[in-house]
C-alpha cells in the first residue's frame, strides 16, 4: 500500500500533498529550498512509484506556486516529463497550473513547461481576484 | 569603527540609491530573511507586483550564486559547515529603475566559462530566454553546477534583457571579482 504524504509549507518550501486514494498531488506555495533535489526526492519517489504501478488510472496534479527558483524549475520540468511518460503509458493525467491573475510570468512559465505534455491534459487556472 | 565612518558608508550607499545591502558571509537562512524583508519593503512602497516578483526572483538567484559558488569561502575541517562571501545591493536608480546587484569572487578557471555563458545570452529577448531556460532545464545538470545551471538565464529573463556584468581580476590574478547587475523597469508592458 502506498502511503499518503503531507509536507507542510515553510517560508521557502511548498506544501506537498500526495493522496493515493483520491489520486491527487498538490504542490502549493514557495519553492526555493537550499537543495530542491533533496527536498523533493522523497515525495517524488513515492509519486513516481505510484505512477509506475498503474496504466489506466486518473490522476490530478495541481501546481499552485507563488514563486520557484531556477533549481526548483529543474525539478518541476523533470516532473512534467515523468507525467508525460506516465500519460503515454495509459494513465489519464490532468495538470492544473494555478496563478495569480496579474502574474503573467507564472502563466508564461506554465505554458512553457506544458510543451513537454501532449498525452497529459494541461490547464492554467487563475485565482479569483482579491 | 567610528560612528562617523559608518555614517559615511551609509550615506555612500544612499547616494547610489541602495536601499538594501548585505556585505559578508551569506547562507540560506540569511537569504530567507533578506527575502522576507525585501518583499515587505516592496509591498510597503506599493511597488507594482510584477516588478516586485522580478526583483525578488533576481535577488534569490543572485544570492544563491554566492552561496553556492563564491570563491571566498570558509569551511569547517569536516566540510559540513560552509559559508561564502558576497556583496548584495538592491535599490532604485534616479530614473526609477530598480536594480539588484551582486558581487563575489570567482576562481580564475571559471572566468572564461562564466563570461562566455553570459555573452552567449546577451542578445536574447525574453521569449528566447524562456525557451532557452526550458532547454537548459531539460539537460542533465552540468558537472560544475549545484543547481540547474539556469540561474543566469532566469535573471536575464526576469530583467527582460536589461542586465550587465563585469569581471575584474584581483591584484594577484589568482581570482576575479564578478559583478552582475539586473535592472527592472517599473512600467514594463505586458507581452
Coordinates of N, CA, C and O in Angstrom, one line a residue, chain B residues 29-125:
Chain B
X29 N 19.8 30.8 5.5 CA 19.0 31.4 6.5 C 18.9 32.9 6.2 O 17.9 33.6 6.3
X30 N 20.1 33.5 5.9 CA 20.2 34.9 5.6 C 19.4 35.2 4.4 O 18.6 36.2 4.3
X31 N 19.5 34.4 3.4 CA 18.7 34.6 2.1 C 17.2 34.6 2.5 O 16.5 35.5 2.0
X32 N 16.7 33.7 3.3 CA 15.3 33.7 3.6 C 14.9 35.0 4.3 O 13.9 35.6 4.0
X33 N 15.8 35.4 5.2 CA 15.5 36.7 6.0 C 15.4 37.9 5.0 O 14.5 38.7 5.1
X34 N 16.5 38.0 4.2 CA 16.5 39.1 3.2 C 15.3 39.1 2.4 O 14.6 40.1 2.1
X35 N 14.9 37.9 1.9 CA 13.7 37.7 1.0 C 12.5 38.3 1.7 O 11.7 39.0 1.1
X36 N 12.2 37.9 3.0 CA 11.0 38.4 3.7 C 11.1 39.9 3.8 O 10.1 40.6 3.6
X37 N 12.2 40.4 4.2 CA 12.3 41.9 4.4 C 12.1 42.6 3.1 O 11.5 43.7 3.0
X38 N 12.7 42.1 2.0 CA 12.6 42.8 0.7 C 11.2 42.8 0.2 O 10.7 43.8 -0.2
X39 N 10.5 41.7 0.4 CA 9.1 41.6 0.0 C 8.3 42.6 0.8 O 7.4 43.3 0.2
X40 N 8.5 42.7 2.1 CA 7.8 43.6 2.9 C 8.0 45.1 2.5 O 7.1 45.9 2.3
X41 N 9.3 45.4 2.2 CA 9.7 46.7 1.8 C 9.0 47.1 0.5 O 8.4 48.2 0.3
X42 N 9.1 46.2 -0.5 CA 8.5 46.4 -1.8 C 6.9 46.6 -1.7 O 6.3 47.5 -2.3
X43 N 6.3 45.8 -0.8 CA 4.9 45.9 -0.6 C 4.5 47.3 0.1 O 3.5 47.9 -0.3
X44 N 5.3 47.7 1.1 CA 5.1 48.9 1.8 C 5.1 50.1 0.9 O 4.4 51.1 1.1
X45 N 6.0 50.1 -0.1 CA 6.1 51.3 -1.0 C 5.2 51.0 -2.3 O 5.4 51.7 -3.3
X46 N 4.3 50.1 -2.2 CA 3.3 49.8 -3.2 C 3.9 49.6 -4.6 O 3.4 50.1 -5.6
X47 N 5.0 48.9 -4.6 CA 5.7 48.6 -5.9 C 4.8 47.6 -6.7 O 4.1 46.8 -6.1
X48 N 4.7 47.9 -8.0 CA 4.0 47.0 -8.9 C 4.3 45.6 -8.6 O 5.5 45.2 -8.4
X49 N 3.3 44.7 -8.6 CA 3.5 43.3 -8.1 C 4.4 42.5 -9.1 O 5.2 41.7 -8.7
X50 N 4.2 42.8 -10.4 CA 5.1 42.1 -11.4 C 6.5 42.5 -11.1 O 7.4 41.6 -11.2
X51 N 6.8 43.8 -10.9 CA 8.1 44.3 -10.7 C 8.7 43.7 -9.4 O 9.8 43.2 -9.4
X52 N 7.9 43.7 -8.4 CA 8.3 43.1 -7.1 C 8.8 41.7 -7.2 O 9.8 41.2 -6.7
X53 N 8.0 40.9 -8.0 CA 8.3 39.5 -8.1 C 9.6 39.3 -8.9 O 10.4 38.4 -8.6
X54 N 9.8 40.2 -9.9 CA 11.0 40.0 -10.7 C 12.3 40.4 -9.9 O 13.3 39.8 -9.9
X55 N 12.1 41.5 -9.1 CA 13.2 41.9 -8.2 C 13.5 40.8 -7.2 O 14.7 40.4 -7.0
X56 N 12.5 40.3 -6.6 CA 12.7 39.2 -5.6 C 13.4 38.0 -6.2 O 14.3 37.4 -5.7
X57 N 12.9 37.6 -7.4 CA 13.4 36.4 -8.0 C 14.9 36.6 -8.4 O 15.7 35.7 -8.1
X58 N 15.2 37.8 -8.9 CA 16.6 38.0 -9.2 C 17.5 38.0 -8.0 O 18.6 37.5 -8.0
X59 N 17.0 38.6 -6.9 CA 17.7 38.6 -5.6 C 18.0 37.1 -5.2 O 19.2 36.8 -4.8
X60 N 17.0 36.3 -5.2 CA 17.2 34.9 -4.8 C 18.3 34.2 -5.7 O 19.2 33.6 -5.2
X61 N 18.1 34.3 -7.0 CA 19.1 33.7 -7.9 C 20.5 34.2 -7.7 O 21.5 33.4 -7.7
X62 N 20.6 35.5 -7.5 CA 22.0 36.1 -7.3 C 22.6 35.7 -6.0 O 23.8 35.3 -5.9
X63 N 21.8 35.7 -4.9 CA 22.3 35.3 -3.6 C 22.7 33.8 -3.6 O 23.7 33.4 -3.0
X64 N 21.8 33.0 -4.2 CA 22.1 31.6 -4.3 C 23.4 31.3 -5.1 O 24.2 30.4 -4.8
X65 N 23.7 32.1 -6.1 CA 25.0 32.0 -6.8 C 26.2 32.2 -5.8 O 27.1 31.5 -5.8
X66 N 26.0 33.2 -4.9 CA 27.1 33.5 -3.9 C 27.2 32.3 -3.0 O 28.3 31.8 -2.8
X67 N 26.1 31.8 -2.5 CA 26.1 30.7 -1.5 C 26.7 29.5 -2.1 O 27.4 28.7 -1.4
X68 N 26.5 29.3 -3.4 CA 27.0 28.0 -4.0 C 28.4 28.2 -4.6 O 29.1 27.2 -4.6
X69 N 28.7 29.3 -5.1 CA 29.9 29.4 -5.9 C 30.9 30.4 -5.5 O 32.0 30.4 -6.1
X70 N 30.7 31.4 -4.6 CA 31.7 32.4 -4.3 C 33.0 31.7 -4.0 O 33.0 30.7 -3.2
X71 N 34.1 32.3 -4.5 CA 35.4 31.7 -4.3 C 36.0 32.2 -3.0 O 37.1 31.8 -2.6
X72 N 35.3 33.0 -2.2 CA 35.7 33.4 -0.9 C 34.9 32.6 0.1 O 33.7 32.9 0.3
X73 N 35.5 31.6 0.6 CA 34.7 30.6 1.3 C 35.5 30.2 2.6 O 36.7 30.1 2.6
X74 N 34.7 29.9 3.6 CA 35.3 29.3 4.9 C 34.5 28.1 5.2 O 33.3 28.0 5.2
X75 N 35.3 27.0 5.4 CA 34.6 25.7 5.7 C 35.2 25.1 6.9 O 36.4 25.4 7.3
X76 N 34.4 24.3 7.6 CA 34.9 23.6 8.8 C 35.8 22.4 8.3 O 35.7 22.0 7.1
X77 N 36.6 21.8 9.2 CA 37.5 20.8 8.8 C 36.8 19.6 8.2 O 37.3 19.0 7.2
X78 N 35.6 19.3 8.7 CA 34.9 18.1 8.2 C 34.1 18.4 6.9 O 33.5 17.5 6.4
X79 N 34.1 19.7 6.5 CA 33.4 20.0 5.3 C 31.9 20.2 5.5 O 31.2 20.5 4.5
X80 N 31.4 20.0 6.7 CA 30.0 20.0 6.9 C 29.4 21.5 6.9 O 28.4 21.7 6.3
X81 N 30.2 22.4 7.5 CA 29.7 23.8 7.6 C 30.5 24.6 6.6 O 31.7 24.4 6.4
X82 N 29.8 25.5 5.9 CA 30.5 26.3 4.9 C 29.7 27.6 4.7 O 28.5 27.6 4.7
X83 N 30.5 28.7 4.7 CA 29.8 29.9 4.3 C 30.7 30.7 3.3 O 31.9 30.6 3.3
X84 N 30.0 31.4 2.4 CA 30.7 32.1 1.3 C 30.3 33.6 1.3 O 29.2 34.0 1.7
X85 N 31.3 34.4 0.9 CA 31.3 35.8 1.0 C 30.7 36.5 -0.3 O 31.1 36.1 -1.4
X86 N 29.9 37.4 -0.1 CA 29.4 38.2 -1.3 C 28.8 39.5 -0.9 O 28.7 39.8 0.3
X87 N 28.5 40.4 -1.9 CA 28.0 41.7 -1.6 C 26.7 41.9 -2.5 O 26.8 41.9 -3.7
X88 N 25.6 42.0 -1.8 CA 24.3 42.2 -2.5 C 23.9 43.6 -2.3 O 24.0 44.1 -1.1
X89 N 23.4 44.2 -3.3 CA 22.8 45.6 -3.2 C 21.6 45.7 -4.0 O 21.5 45.3 -5.2
X90 N 20.5 46.1 -3.4 CA 19.2 46.3 -4.0 C 18.8 47.7 -3.9 O 18.9 48.2 -2.8
X91 N 18.3 48.3 -4.9 CA 17.9 49.7 -4.8 C 17.2 50.2 -6.0 O 16.7 49.5 -6.8
X92 N 17.2 51.6 -6.1 CA 16.5 52.2 -7.2 C 17.3 53.3 -7.7 O 17.8 54.2 -7.0
X93 N 17.5 53.4 -9.0 CA 18.2 54.5 -9.7 C 17.4 55.7 -9.7 O 16.2 55.7 -9.5
X94 N 18.0 56.9 -10.0 CA 17.3 58.2 -10.0 C 16.2 58.1 -11.1 O 15.2 58.8 -11.0
X95 N 16.4 57.3 -12.2 CA 15.4 57.2 -13.2 C 14.3 56.3 -12.9 O 13.4 56.0 -13.7
X96 N 14.3 55.8 -11.7 CA 13.1 55.0 -11.2 C 13.3 53.5 -11.4 O 12.6 52.7 -10.8
X97 N 14.3 53.1 -12.2 CA 14.6 51.6 -12.4 C 15.1 51.0 -11.1 O 16.0 51.6 -10.4
X98 N 14.6 49.8 -10.8 CA 15.2 49.1 -9.7 C 16.4 48.3 -10.1 O 16.5 48.0 -11.3
X99 N 17.3 48.0 -9.2 CA 18.4 47.2 -9.6 C 18.7 46.2 -8.5 O 18.4 46.4 -7.3
X100 N 19.2 45.0 -8.9 CA 19.7 44.0 -8.0 C 21.1 43.7 -8.5 O 21.3 43.2 -9.6
X101 N 22.1 44.0 -7.6 CA 23.5 43.8 -8.0 C 24.2 42.9 -7.0 O 23.9 43.0 -5.8
X102 N 25.0 42.0 -7.5 CA 25.7 41.1 -6.6 C 27.1 40.9 -7.0 O 27.4 40.8 -8.2
X103 N 28.0 41.0 -6.1 CA 29.5 40.8 -6.4 C 30.1 39.7 -5.5 O 29.8 39.7 -4.4
X104 N 30.9 38.9 -6.2 CA 31.6 37.9 -5.4 C 32.9 37.5 -6.1 O 33.0 37.8 -7.3
X105 N 33.8 36.9 -5.4 CA 35.0 36.4 -6.0 C 34.7 35.1 -6.8 O 33.9 34.3 -6.3
X106 N 35.3 34.9 -7.9 CA 35.2 33.6 -8.6 C 36.6 33.1 -8.9 O 37.6 33.9 -8.9
X107 N 36.8 31.9 -9.2 CA 38.1 31.3 -9.4 C 38.5 31.7 -10.8 O 37.7 31.8 -11.8
X108 N 39.8 31.9 -11.0 CA 40.4 32.2 -12.3 C 39.9 31.2 -13.4 O 39.5 31.6 -14.5
X109 N 39.8 29.9 -13.0 CA 39.5 28.9 -14.0 C 38.0 29.0 -14.4 O 37.6 28.4 -15.4
X110 N 37.2 29.7 -13.7 CA 35.8 29.9 -14.1 C 35.5 31.1 -14.9 O 34.4 31.3 -15.4
X111 N 36.5 32.0 -15.0 CA 36.3 33.3 -15.6 C 35.8 33.2 -17.0 O 34.8 33.8 -17.4
X112 N 36.5 32.3 -17.8 CA 36.2 32.2 -19.2 C 34.8 31.6 -19.4 O 34.0 32.1 -20.2
X113 N 34.5 30.5 -18.6 CA 33.2 29.8 -18.8 C 32.0 30.8 -18.5 O 31.0 30.9 -19.2
X114 N 32.1 31.5 -17.4 CA 31.1 32.4 -17.0 C 30.9 33.5 -18.0 O 29.8 33.9 -18.4
X115 N 32.0 34.1 -18.4 CA 32.0 35.2 -19.4 C 31.3 34.7 -20.7 O 30.5 35.4 -21.2
X116 N 31.8 33.6 -21.2 CA 31.2 33.1 -22.4 C 29.7 32.7 -22.3 O 29.0 33.0 -23.2
X117 N 29.4 32.2 -21.2 CA 27.9 31.8 -21.0 C 27.1 33.1 -21.0 O 26.1 33.2 -21.7
X118 N 27.6 34.1 -20.3 CA 26.8 35.4 -20.3 C 26.8 36.1 -21.6 O 25.7 36.6 -22.1
X119 N 27.9 36.1 -22.3 CA 28.0 36.7 -23.6 C 27.0 36.0 -24.6 O 26.4 36.6 -25.5
X120 N 26.9 34.7 -24.4 CA 26.0 33.9 -25.4 C 24.5 34.2 -25.2 O 23.8 34.0 -26.1
X121 N 24.2 34.8 -24.1 CA 22.7 35.1 -23.9 C 22.5 36.6 -23.9 O 21.3 37.1 -23.8
X122 N 23.5 37.4 -24.2 CA 23.5 38.8 -24.2 C 22.4 39.4 -25.1 O 21.7 40.3 -24.7
X123 N 22.2 38.9 -26.3 CA 21.3 39.5 -27.2 C 19.9 38.9 -27.2 O 19.1 39.3 -28.0
X124 N 19.7 38.0 -26.3 CA 18.4 37.3 -26.4 C 17.3 38.1 -25.7 O 17.5 38.7 -24.7
X125 N 16.1 38.0 -26.3 CA 14.9 38.7 -25.7 C 14.2 37.7 -24.7 O 14.6 36.6 -24.6

